[in-house]
Amino acid sequence: MRGGTVAVVGGSIAGCAFASAAARAGADEVVVIERTGGRLADRGVGLCIHNDRAAELSAVGTLPPGIAAHRLTRRRWVVRDGGDPAGRLFWEQPFPFHSYHWGLLWQGLREATPASVVYRQGTAVTGVSWQVPDPAAAPAAGPDGQVAVTLADESVERHDLVVGADGYRSVVREALSPGSRPHYAGYVCWRGNFDARRLDGVGEDPWPSDAGMTVCWPGGSCVIYRIPGPEGTRVNWVLYAVPPQDGSLRFDDPTSFPPGALTAELADHLAGLLAREFPPYWAAVLALTAPEDTFVQPIYDLEVTRSGVGRLLLAGDAATVVRPHNTSGAAKAMQDATAFEAAWRDAASWEHLTDAYQAARGPVGRDLVALARRLGRAQVEQTPDWTAMDRHAAEAWWRGQLDGAPGIGGQAMTARP
Ligand SMILES: Cc1cc2nc3c(=O)[nH]c(=O)nc-3n(C[C@H](O)[C@H](O)[C@H](O)COP(=O)(O)OP(=O)(O)OC[C@H]3O[C@@H](n4cnc5c(N)ncnc54)[C@H](O)[C@@H]3O)c2cc1C
């Protein structure tokens, strides 16, 4: 199948990857509709991608060459210990990942989109006109078979196919899978990052550059690793814990507290955790982040019954929100785009394309959500007595979380037929 017009709602990791895939597969017109008007490349958080997933995505051209990445080989687990300011190291496990700066990864994907792709910023989609079809009846769509996309200025556009790459609060998902919403996991993450040169101010550095750290305490854990940045290496951290339970904050509705919007309660709670639970060295490292550069994201789980039907499909976090402990979201979003391109090349119609995409990606999304739930329970909700752990106990604990899965970081694209 060739030709047609495709609208990709959301121009982040999934959106850029899907726009390139649609253009390569032969769409006549591809338009990305991105709500954010400012510089997306300034979103500076870190993320990691498993080396095997990156190699697969590079081989098929979804992950463009030349994007800055920081090599990690091991993950160290430490717990507060009266004697050592850097805590007691109870486990070091292999960690074959590279870390990325979100903005630089996005920029690489954006620059790799073919010139024919129209990327419109500062335009929000408010609705997509689509009825979930009765399986016994023909799919309902616009009068000419297209999908109607309503924009914030109330104008309406029609496209042959609409891809929802609009993240965990997806508007497109409402049309495809009405009522399926992210479910609050019961805890949040505080996040921050800062210029790694600031580490010089906290004393002797017990932290090799290729090691990611996990600081553990009863009821939470915090990952800390270096990432590349536009002006040199940065330190990125994500701390998971239950937020203050005084009733002042509610997370049932998908939300987040961006940099500069951290409430006093959330800032004080973080300071208390660092003072009470962290080895002093790691508390001092996190305190290098200015309060205005610290932000909070509630953790959610989301899976949909269908990620593709008729002329609509869902990509990346719009289809599946996987707790970040699995370190798989970006890779999964790019794999979605790879599967979409393959399905397009084999499809005879839009409906065949979305059916094939759903068959390829639906089960993977469900597996990832389930694994990440187990990881979240073990590392935040029902933490073990880490103070009593040694390497053997930690390995057994980890195997229990995997429950037969080969590892974290997402599945190989070839893992399923
Ligand atoms: C704390 C944390 C740590 C993480 N760590 C990792 C990691 O180490 N490794 C990893 O692979 N993944 C990680 N992830 C997940 C990863 O960031 C996402 O899975 C990945 O970025 C895919 O995002 P996306 O493009 O699907 O959605 P998003 O990045 O959410 O993009 C959605 C886009 O759609 C736009 N948009 C939304 N609504 C509309 C609308 N109505 N109209 C127009 N535009 C709209 C938004 O502005 C945004 O640009 C982490 C996530 C979190 C929260």
mmCIF file of C-alpha atoms and ligand atoms in Angstrom, residues 8-16 33-36 40 43 45-50 97 102 105-106 119 123-127 164-172 189-191 225 236 238 240 295 297-299 315-320 322-333 409, ligand 1:
data_model
loop_
_atom_site.group_PDB
_atom_site.id
_atom_site.type_symbol
_atom_site.label_atom_id
_atom_site.label_comp_id
_atom_site.label_asym_id
_atom_site.label_seq_id
_atom_site.Cartn_x
_atom_site.Cartn_y
_atom_site.Cartn_z
ATOM 1 C CA VAL A 8 0.835 12.073 13.914
ATOM 2 C CA VAL A 9 -0.487 13.707 17.093
ATOM 3 C CA GLY A 10 2.488 14.498 19.356
ATOM 4 C CA GLY A 11 6.021 15.163 18.162
ATOM 5 C CA SER A 12 8.164 13.603 20.869
ATOM 6 C CA ILE A 13 10.155 10.335 20.668
ATOM 7 C CA ALA A 14 7.272 8.214 19.365
ATOM 8 C CA GLY A 15 5.941 11.022 17.140
ATOM 9 C CA CYS A 16 9.222 11.687 15.330
ATOM 10 C CA ILE A 33 0.845 18.102 15.241
ATOM 11 C CA GLU A 34 2.718 19.021 18.446
ATOM 12 C CA ARG A 35 1.089 20.991 21.227
ATOM 13 C CA THR A 36 4.312 22.499 22.644
ATOM 14 C CA LEU A 40 11.463 20.721 22.800
ATOM 15 C CA ARG A 43 13.581 18.996 27.906
ATOM 16 C CA VAL A 45 15.906 14.595 31.472
ATOM 17 C CA GLY A 46 17.909 11.411 31.076
ATOM 18 C CA LEU A 47 16.908 7.982 29.950
ATOM 19 C CA CYS A 48 18.649 4.698 29.183
ATOM 20 C CA ILE A 49 18.353 2.279 26.272
ATOM 21 C CA HIS A 50 19.548 -1.330 26.371
ATOM 22 C CA PHE A 97 22.828 0.192 28.570
ATOM 23 C CA TRP A 102 16.161 13.421 26.161
ATOM 24 C CA LEU A 105 17.775 12.069 21.452
ATOM 25 C CA TRP A 106 14.716 14.018 20.327
ATOM 26 C CA TYR A 119 6.167 19.384 11.753
ATOM 27 C CA THR A 123 -1.072 23.279 17.821
ATOM 28 C CA ALA A 124 -3.067 21.098 20.207
ATOM 29 C CA VAL A 125 -5.479 18.413 19.080
ATOM 30 C CA THR A 126 -8.658 18.501 21.149
ATOM 31 C CA GLY A 127 -10.497 15.555 19.665
ATOM 32 C CA GLY A 164 -1.774 8.949 18.624
ATOM 33 C CA ALA A 165 1.778 9.646 19.812
ATOM 34 C CA ASP A 166 0.460 12.108 22.361
ATOM 35 C CA GLY A 167 1.763 10.490 25.532
ATOM 36 C CA TYR A 168 0.110 9.231 28.698
ATOM 37 C CA ARG A 169 -2.760 11.751 28.588
ATOM 38 C CA SER A 170 -3.558 10.886 24.958
ATOM 39 C CA VAL A 171 -6.551 12.511 23.287
ATOM 40 C CA VAL A 172 -6.410 9.984 20.439
ATOM 41 C CA CYS A 189 9.256 10.104 41.392
ATOM 42 C CA TRP A 190 11.263 13.204 42.108
ATOM 43 C CA ARG A 191 13.675 13.905 39.212
ATOM 44 C CA TYR A 225 23.590 7.925 36.456
ATOM 45 C CA ASN A 236 20.574 12.487 36.223
ATOM 46 C CA VAL A 238 15.115 9.595 39.675
ATOM 47 C CA TYR A 240 10.816 6.804 43.787
ATOM 48 C CA PHE A 295 10.312 18.093 39.483
ATOM 49 C CA GLN A 297 5.994 12.867 38.164
ATOM 50 C CA PRO A 298 3.435 10.434 39.548
ATOM 51 C CA ILE A 299 3.946 6.866 38.356
ATOM 52 C CA ALA A 315 2.164 4.713 19.775
ATOM 53 C CA GLY A 316 4.639 4.876 22.669
ATOM 54 C CA ASP A 317 3.209 6.066 25.987
ATOM 55 C CA ALA A 318 -0.222 6.756 24.477
ATOM 56 C CA ALA A 319 -0.590 2.972 24.080
ATOM 57 C CA THR A 320 1.309 1.726 27.107
ATOM 58 C CA VAL A 322 5.269 1.259 31.713
ATOM 59 C CA ARG A 323 6.704 2.168 35.128
ATOM 60 C CA PRO A 324 10.188 3.539 34.474
ATOM 61 C CA HIS A 325 11.946 0.791 36.530
ATOM 62 C CA ASN A 326 11.857 -1.277 33.341
ATOM 63 C CA THR A 327 13.985 1.260 31.424
ATOM 64 C CA SER A 328 12.122 0.451 28.233
ATOM 65 C CA GLY A 329 9.783 3.318 27.207
ATOM 66 C CA ALA A 330 11.903 5.053 24.569
ATOM 67 C CA ALA A 331 13.060 1.789 23.007
ATOM 68 C CA LYS A 332 9.479 0.509 22.961
ATOM 69 C CA ALA A 333 8.247 3.725 21.285
ATOM 70 C CA GLY A 409 15.104 -2.760 28.963
HETATM 71 C C1 LIG B 1 10.810 9.069 35.461
HETATM 72 C C2 LIG B 1 10.866 8.454 34.104
HETATM 73 C C3 LIG B 1 12.033 7.834 33.708
HETATM 74 C C4 LIG B 1 12.089 7.217 32.450
HETATM 75 N N1 LIG B 1 13.247 6.574 32.122
HETATM 76 C C5 LIG B 1 13.296 5.933 30.955
HETATM 77 C C6 LIG B 1 14.476 5.226 30.580
HETATM 78 O O1 LIG B 1 15.491 5.182 31.287
HETATM 79 N N2 LIG B 1 14.482 4.585 29.393
HETATM 80 C C7 LIG B 1 13.396 4.618 28.558
HETATM 81 O O2 LIG B 1 13.464 4.029 27.475
HETATM 82 N N3 LIG B 1 12.269 5.279 28.873
HETATM 83 C C8 LIG B 1 12.184 5.937 30.043
HETATM 84 N N4 LIG B 1 11.051 6.586 30.376
HETATM 85 C C9 LIG B 1 9.894 6.556 29.452
HETATM 86 C C10 LIG B 1 10.111 7.402 28.231
HETATM 87 O O3 LIG B 1 10.467 8.724 28.593
HETATM 88 C C11 LIG B 1 8.849 7.408 27.328
HETATM 89 O O4 LIG B 1 8.309 6.120 27.285
HETATM 90 C C12 LIG B 1 9.265 7.813 25.924
HETATM 91 O O5 LIG B 1 9.833 9.103 25.970
HETATM 92 C C13 LIG B 1 8.134 7.772 24.895
HETATM 93 O O6 LIG B 1 7.384 8.921 24.968
HETATM 94 P P1 LIG B 1 6.285 9.281 23.895
HETATM 95 O O7 LIG B 1 6.911 9.947 22.715
HETATM 96 O O8 LIG B 1 5.391 8.146 23.656
HETATM 97 O O9 LIG B 1 5.414 10.340 24.732
HETATM 98 P P2 LIG B 1 5.794 11.815 25.303
HETATM 99 O O10 LIG B 1 7.261 12.000 25.420
HETATM 100 O O11 LIG B 1 4.946 11.988 26.493
HETATM 101 O O12 LIG B 1 5.306 12.760 24.145
HETATM 102 C C14 LIG B 1 3.977 13.096 23.898
HETATM 103 C C15 LIG B 1 4.003 14.360 23.046
HETATM 104 O O13 LIG B 1 2.688 14.644 22.626
HETATM 105 C C16 LIG B 1 2.432 16.019 22.818
HETATM 106 N N5 LIG B 1 0.989 16.140 23.041
HETATM 107 C C17 LIG B 1 0.289 15.662 24.088
HETATM 108 N N6 LIG B 1 -1.023 15.911 23.934
HETATM 109 C C18 LIG B 1 -1.145 16.549 22.739
HETATM 110 C C19 LIG B 1 -2.275 17.052 22.033
HETATM 111 N N7 LIG B 1 -3.498 16.952 22.526
HETATM 112 N N8 LIG B 1 -2.046 17.655 20.834
HETATM 113 C C20 LIG B 1 -0.793 17.760 20.319
HETATM 114 N N9 LIG B 1 0.297 17.295 20.971
HETATM 115 C C21 LIG B 1 0.122 16.680 22.157
HETATM 116 C C22 LIG B 1 3.267 16.398 24.040
HETATM 117 O O14 LIG B 1 3.537 17.792 24.094
HETATM 118 C C23 LIG B 1 4.517 15.573 23.813
HETATM 119 O O15 LIG B 1 5.503 16.242 23.065
HETATM 120 C C24 LIG B 1 10.959 7.236 31.600
HETATM 121 C C25 LIG B 1 9.786 7.898 31.971
HETATM 122 C C26 LIG B 1 9.731 8.505 33.219
HETATM 123 C C27 LIG B 1 8.457 9.209 33.652
#
